[in-house]
Tab-separated table of N, CA and C in Angstrom:
chain	number	residue	atom	x	y	z
A	88	UNK	N	95.984	104.560	106.076
A	88	UNK	CA	96.088	103.274	106.802
A	88	UNK	C	97.174	102.340	106.269
A	89	UNK	N	97.859	102.571	105.230
A	89	UNK	CA	98.909	101.688	104.704
A	89	UNK	C	100.274	102.358	104.789
A	90	UNK	N	101.340	101.559	104.917
A	90	UNK	CA	102.706	102.070	105.040
A	90	UNK	C	103.264	102.595	103.731
A	91	UNK	N	104.399	103.282	103.830
A	91	UNK	CA	105.044	103.819	102.619
A	91	UNK	C	106.027	102.795	102.049
A	92	UNK	N	106.174	102.780	100.745
A	92	UNK	CA	107.106	101.842	100.105
A	92	UNK	C	107.571	102.350	98.755
A	93	UNK	N	108.353	101.547	98.062
A	93	UNK	CA	108.877	101.960	96.757
A	93	UNK	C	107.956	101.511	95.621
A	94	UNK	N	106.870	100.818	95.976
A	94	UNK	CA	105.942	100.336	94.943
A	94	UNK	C	104.894	101.383	94.589
A	95	UNK	N	104.301	101.242	93.418
A	95	UNK	CA	103.266	102.215	92.992
A	95	UNK	C	102.071	102.170	93.939
A	96	UNK	N	101.769	100.983	94.445
A	96	UNK	CA	100.627	100.812	95.350
A	96	UNK	C	100.849	101.598	96.647
A	97	UNK	N	102.052	101.585	97.155
A	97	UNK	CA	102.350	102.274	98.418
A	97	UNK	C	102.448	103.782	98.246
A	98	UNK	N	102.957	104.217	97.097
A	98	UNK	CA	103.118	105.666	96.868
A	98	UNK	C	101.779	106.388	96.933
A	99	UNK	N	100.717	105.733	96.474
A	99	UNK	CA	99.389	106.373	96.450
A	99	UNK	C	98.816	106.509	97.859
A	100	UNK	N	99.032	105.513	98.691
A	100	UNK	CA	98.434	105.551	100.041
A	100	UNK	C	99.478	105.856	101.110
A	101	UNK	N	100.641	106.324	100.704
A	101	UNK	CA	101.695	106.644	101.683
A	101	UNK	C	101.226	107.770	102.606
A	102	UNK	N	101.269	107.533	103.903
A	102	UNK	CA	100.846	108.553	104.862
A	102	UNK	C	99.391	108.376	105.274
A	103	UNK	N	98.622	107.486	104.585
A	103	UNK	CA	97.206	107.245	104.941
A	103	UNK	C	97.079	105.976	105.783
């Protein structure tokens, strides 16, 4: 459910 980004927070949920 979250977008992809260059942050550690986004890397974990990238694609979800």
